[in-house]
Each structure stands twice: as C-alpha cells, then as structure tokens.
Coordinates of C-alpha atoms in Angstrom, one line a residue:
M1 CA 62.0 -45.2 -68.6
E2 CA 58.3 -44.6 -68.8
Q3 CA 58.3 -43.1 -65.3
H4 CA 61.1 -40.7 -66.4
E5 CA 59.1 -39.6 -69.5
H6 CA 56.1 -39.1 -67.3
I7 CA 58.1 -36.9 -64.9
V8 CA 59.5 -34.8 -67.8
R9 CA 56.1 -34.5 -69.4
S10 CA 54.5 -33.4 -66.1
Y11 CA 57.3 -30.8 -65.5
E12 CA 56.8 -29.4 -69.0
E13 CA 53.1 -29.1 -68.4
E14 CA 53.8 -27.2 -65.1
L15 CA 56.2 -24.8 -67.0
S16 CA 53.6 -24.3 -69.7
L17 CA 51.0 -23.4 -67.1
L18 CA 53.4 -20.9 -65.6
N19 CA 54.0 -19.4 -69.0
N20 CA 50.3 -19.2 -69.7
K21 CA 49.7 -17.4 -66.4
I22 CA 52.4 -14.8 -67.2
A23 CA 50.8 -14.3 -70.6
K24 CA 47.4 -13.8 -69.0
M25 CA 48.9 -11.4 -66.4
G26 CA 50.8 -9.5 -69.1
G27 CA 47.6 -9.2 -71.2
L28 CA 45.7 -7.7 -68.2
A29 CA 48.6 -5.3 -67.5
E30 CA 48.5 -4.1 -71.1
Q31 CA 44.7 -3.7 -70.8
V32 CA 44.9 -1.7 -67.5
L33 CA 47.6 0.6 -69.0
G34 CA 45.7 1.2 -72.3
Q35 CA 42.4 1.9 -70.5
S36 CA 43.9 4.2 -67.9
I37 CA 45.4 6.4 -70.6
D38 CA 42.0 6.4 -72.5
A39 CA 40.2 7.2 -69.2
L40 CA 42.6 10.1 -68.5
E41 CA 42.3 11.5 -72.1
G42 CA 38.5 11.2 -72.2
R43 CA 38.0 12.2 -68.5
D44 CA 35.9 9.0 -68.3
P45 CA 35.1 8.1 -64.7
D46 CA 33.3 4.8 -65.6
L47 CA 36.3 3.5 -67.5
A48 CA 38.7 4.7 -64.8
G49 CA 36.6 2.9 -62.1
Y50 CA 36.5 -0.3 -64.1
T51 CA 40.3 -0.2 -64.7
I52 CA 41.0 0.3 -61.0
Q53 CA 39.0 -2.9 -60.3
Q54 CA 40.9 -4.9 -62.9
D55 CA 44.1 -4.6 -60.9
E56 CA 42.8 -7.1 -58.4
A57 CA 43.0 -9.9 -61.0
I58 CA 46.6 -9.0 -61.7
D59 CA 47.4 -9.2 -58.0
E60 CA 45.7 -12.6 -57.7
L61 CA 47.7 -14.0 -60.7
E62 CA 50.9 -12.9 -59.1
K63 CA 50.0 -14.9 -55.9
E64 CA 49.2 -18.0 -58.0
I65 CA 52.5 -17.7 -59.9
E66 CA 54.5 -17.3 -56.7
E67 CA 52.8 -20.3 -55.1
Q68 CA 53.3 -22.5 -58.1
A69 CA 56.9 -21.5 -58.5
I70 CA 57.7 -22.3 -54.8
V71 CA 56.0 -25.8 -55.2
M72 CA 57.9 -26.5 -58.4
I73 CA 61.3 -25.6 -56.9
A74 CA 60.6 -27.7 -53.8
R75 CA 59.4 -30.7 -55.7
R76 CA 61.5 -30.6 -58.9
Q77 CA 64.8 -29.1 -57.5
P78 CA 65.5 -27.7 -61.0
M79 CA 69.0 -26.7 -62.2
A80 CA 70.5 -24.3 -64.8
Y81 CA 68.0 -23.3 -67.5
D82 CA 65.0 -25.0 -65.8
L83 CA 65.6 -23.0 -62.7
R84 CA 66.0 -19.8 -64.7
Q85 CA 62.6 -20.3 -66.3
I86 CA 60.9 -20.5 -62.9
M87 CA 62.9 -17.5 -61.5
A88 CA 62.1 -15.5 -64.6
A89 CA 58.4 -16.1 -64.2
L90 CA 58.7 -14.9 -60.6
R91 CA 60.6 -11.8 -61.5
I92 CA 58.3 -10.9 -64.4
S93 CA 55.2 -11.4 -62.4
S94 CA 56.5 -9.0 -59.8
D95 CA 57.2 -6.3 -62.5
L96 CA 53.7 -6.9 -64.0
E97 CA 52.1 -6.5 -60.6
R98 CA 53.9 -3.1 -60.3
I99 CA 52.8 -2.1 -63.8
G100 CA 49.2 -2.9 -62.8
D101 CA 49.5 -0.7 -59.7
L102 CA 51.0 2.1 -61.8
G103 CA 48.2 1.8 -64.4
K104 CA 45.7 1.9 -61.5
N105 CA 47.3 5.1 -60.2
I106 CA 46.9 6.7 -63.7
A107 CA 43.2 5.7 -63.6
K108 CA 42.9 7.4 -60.2
R109 CA 44.3 10.6 -61.7
A110 CA 41.6 10.3 -64.4
L111 CA 39.0 10.4 -61.7
A112 CA 40.6 13.4 -60.1
V113 CA 40.5 15.5 -63.3
V114 CA 37.0 14.6 -64.5
G115 CA 35.8 18.2 -64.3
E116 CA 38.9 19.9 -65.6
Q117 CA 39.5 21.3 -69.0
Q118 CA 42.7 19.9 -70.3
P119 CA 45.0 21.7 -72.8
K120 CA 44.9 19.4 -75.9
Q121 CA 48.7 19.6 -76.5
L122 CA 49.5 18.4 -73.0
M123 CA 47.2 15.4 -73.3
L124 CA 48.6 14.6 -76.7
G125 CA 52.1 14.4 -75.2
L126 CA 50.9 12.2 -72.3
K127 CA 49.0 9.9 -74.7
H128 CA 52.0 9.5 -77.0
M129 CA 54.2 8.6 -74.0
G130 CA 51.6 6.1 -72.8
E131 CA 51.4 4.5 -76.3
L132 CA 55.2 4.2 -76.4
A133 CA 55.2 2.5 -73.0
L134 CA 52.4 0.2 -74.0
G135 CA 54.3 -0.7 -77.2
Q136 CA 57.4 -1.5 -75.1
L137 CA 55.4 -3.7 -72.8
K138 CA 53.8 -5.7 -75.6
E139 CA 57.2 -6.1 -77.3
V140 CA 59.0 -7.4 -74.2
L141 CA 56.2 -9.8 -73.3
D142 CA 56.4 -11.2 -76.9
A143 CA 60.2 -11.5 -76.4
Y144 CA 59.6 -13.5 -73.2
I145 CA 57.0 -15.9 -74.8
E146 CA 59.4 -16.5 -77.8
R147 CA 62.5 -16.5 -75.6
D148 CA 64.0 -13.9 -77.9
A149 CA 66.9 -12.1 -76.2
D150 CA 67.7 -9.9 -79.1
R151 CA 64.1 -8.6 -79.2
A152 CA 64.3 -7.9 -75.4
L153 CA 67.6 -6.1 -75.9
K154 CA 65.9 -3.7 -78.3
V155 CA 63.3 -2.8 -75.7
W156 CA 66.0 -2.3 -73.1
Y157 CA 67.9 0.2 -75.3
R158 CA 64.6 2.1 -76.1
D159 CA 63.8 3.1 -72.5
E160 CA 65.7 6.4 -73.1
E161 CA 62.9 7.4 -75.6
I162 CA 60.3 7.3 -72.8
D163 CA 62.6 9.2 -70.5
A164 CA 63.2 11.9 -73.1
M165 CA 59.4 12.3 -73.6
Y166 CA 58.9 12.5 -69.8
N167 CA 61.6 15.2 -69.5
S168 CA 59.9 17.2 -72.3
L169 CA 56.5 16.8 -70.8
F170 CA 57.8 17.7 -67.3
R171 CA 59.1 21.0 -68.6
E172 CA 56.0 21.7 -70.5
L173 CA 53.8 21.1 -67.5
L174 CA 56.0 23.3 -65.3
T175 CA 55.6 26.1 -67.9
Y176 CA 51.8 25.9 -67.7
M177 CA 51.9 26.0 -63.9
M178 CA 54.1 29.1 -63.9
E179 CA 52.0 30.9 -66.5
D180 CA 48.8 30.5 -64.5
P181 CA 48.5 29.1 -61.0
R182 CA 45.0 27.9 -61.8
N183 CA 46.7 25.2 -63.9
I184 CA 48.6 23.8 -60.9
G185 CA 46.0 21.3 -59.7
L186 CA 45.5 19.8 -63.2
C187 CA 49.1 19.8 -64.2
T188 CA 50.1 18.1 -60.9
H189 CA 47.8 15.2 -61.6
L190 CA 49.1 15.0 -65.2
L191 CA 52.7 15.1 -63.9
F192 CA 52.1 12.2 -61.6
G193 CA 50.4 10.3 -64.5
A194 CA 53.5 10.9 -66.7
K195 CA 55.8 9.8 -63.9
N196 CA 53.7 6.6 -63.6
I197 CA 54.2 5.9 -67.3
E198 CA 57.9 6.6 -67.0
R199 CA 58.1 4.0 -64.2
I200 CA 56.1 1.5 -66.4
G201 CA 58.9 1.9 -69.0
D202 CA 61.4 1.0 -66.3
H203 CA 59.6 -2.1 -65.4
A204 CA 59.4 -3.1 -69.1
T205 CA 63.2 -2.6 -69.1
N206 CA 63.4 -4.9 -66.0
I207 CA 61.5 -7.6 -67.9
A208 CA 63.9 -7.2 -70.9
E209 CA 66.8 -7.8 -68.5
T210 CA 65.1 -10.9 -67.1
V211 CA 64.5 -12.3 -70.6
F212 CA 68.1 -11.8 -71.6
Y213 CA 69.3 -13.6 -68.4
L214 CA 66.8 -16.4 -69.0
V215 CA 68.1 -17.1 -72.5
H216 CA 71.9 -16.5 -71.9
G217 CA 72.3 -17.2 -68.2
K218 CA 74.1 -13.8 -67.7
A219 CA 73.2 -10.2 -67.2
I220 CA 73.3 -7.5 -70.0
S221 CA 76.9 -6.2 -69.9
D222 CA 76.1 -2.6 -71.0
H223 CA 75.2 0.2 -68.6
R224 CA 71.5 0.6 -68.2
P225 CA 70.1 3.4 -70.3
K226 CA 68.6 6.2 -68.2
G227 CA 67.5 9.6 -69.4
D228 CA 65.2 11.0 -66.7
N229 CA 66.9 14.1 -65.5
T230 CA 63.9 15.9 -63.9
S231 CA 65.3 15.5 -60.4
M232 CA 67.9 18.0 -61.4
T233 CA 65.5 20.5 -63.0
P234 CA 65.3 23.8 -61.1
V235 CA 61.7 24.6 -60.1
A236 CA 60.7 28.2 -59.5
L237 CA 56.9 28.7 -59.6
R238 CA 55.8 32.3 -59.8
S239 CA 52.5 34.0 -60.1
A240 CA 51.5 35.2 -63.5
G241 CA 51.7 38.9 -63.4

C-alpha cells in the first residue's frame, strides 16, 4: 500500500513539474509577443534584440518538456486522462514554441523599420491586433492551468476577431502601398508582422482545442472558425499618378 502511494505521489509530482514548465514557457511566450509589439511600435532596436534572444529559452523548455514526457510515458505507461495530460503538454509546448518563433519574427521586423516613419493609424491597428492575440494567449493558458474547457472554448470562438482585424489591416496596408510606392517597404514589413500575429491567434486556438480534448476526451464538434480571406483579395499595385 505504501509503495502504491509513493508511486502515485511521485507521478503527481512529475505531472506538476510538467505543468510548471508549460506555465513558464507560456509566460515567456507572452513576454516575447508583448515586447515584440512594443519594439515595433517604438522602433526600439534594443528591445527587439533582447526579445529575439529570449526565444532560445522557449526552445530549451520545449526540449525539456518533450524529454520528460517521453520518459513518463515509457516509465508510467499512463492510460486515459493521465495519458491525455502528458500529450496535452507536448502539444501545447509545440504551439508555444511556434508562438515564440512568430514573436521573434515580429521583433526582426522592428529592427528592419527602425529608421522608417510609420503612419500612426497603421501602427494603432497593428498594436490593437497584437493586444487581442496576447489576451487570447493569456486566457487560453489560464484555461489550461485551471482545466477549464468552457473558458478554452470561448477563446476558440474568438479567433475570428483576430482574422477580421487582419483582413482590415491587410486592405489598409495595400491602400497605402498603392497611394505611394515609397510606402511599399515599410508596409510589407508591417504586413508580415500582422500575419505573424494572425498565426499566433491560430496557435492560441490550437491550444484551446487541446484543453477541450484534455478535459472531455473528445474534439470540439463545431467547425473551426476562420475569417482570414486575404488569400482571395485581388492585388493591383499601381504608381501614384
């Protein structure tokens, strides 16, 4: 009996460690995203450089989580909910690693536009989109920690809001490019930054799906919300004349 209790307690400690690593990784991903948006808005090369370096810590945590998960599966041979907890940690760490990469890419865009004058309205739209994605990320990570499937589902349904903002910003940036070819360089960097934020929203949605599966043992039954229609937007750049 005592040996069984020891095994159970040891396993729970391992799960707790796994959860703590996900929480730490999530905190770093939030930090990288927030800082990259600030660096882009403020054209701050120092903050951008620091943010790019932080991505290495996220990558390292993903490796640690993967290694621990493999050992736990091999040693414990978990079933049902216990196995879902380990698989959820693996999936979420993969999404967080991608979010870190996307945040790093935004910071690189900040370095590229350091000497550029940015139209305030465009930057406001990009910042608002970034804040929305950051809010979604925070919310879904809290849903994971609390094992709250309903909270995760709300994040899942709200992905369309980020897509709608991206569509609007995409059209606005194209307009600036068509009005004056001198805006093309800057607007291209901002466009890639906006796309990175939209992809971060997709990864937050992935995490929401994982949380729902973790709690209920089944996938979300509705069709995934998707509102990015920029691939169908006709592009006809012309010189201002």
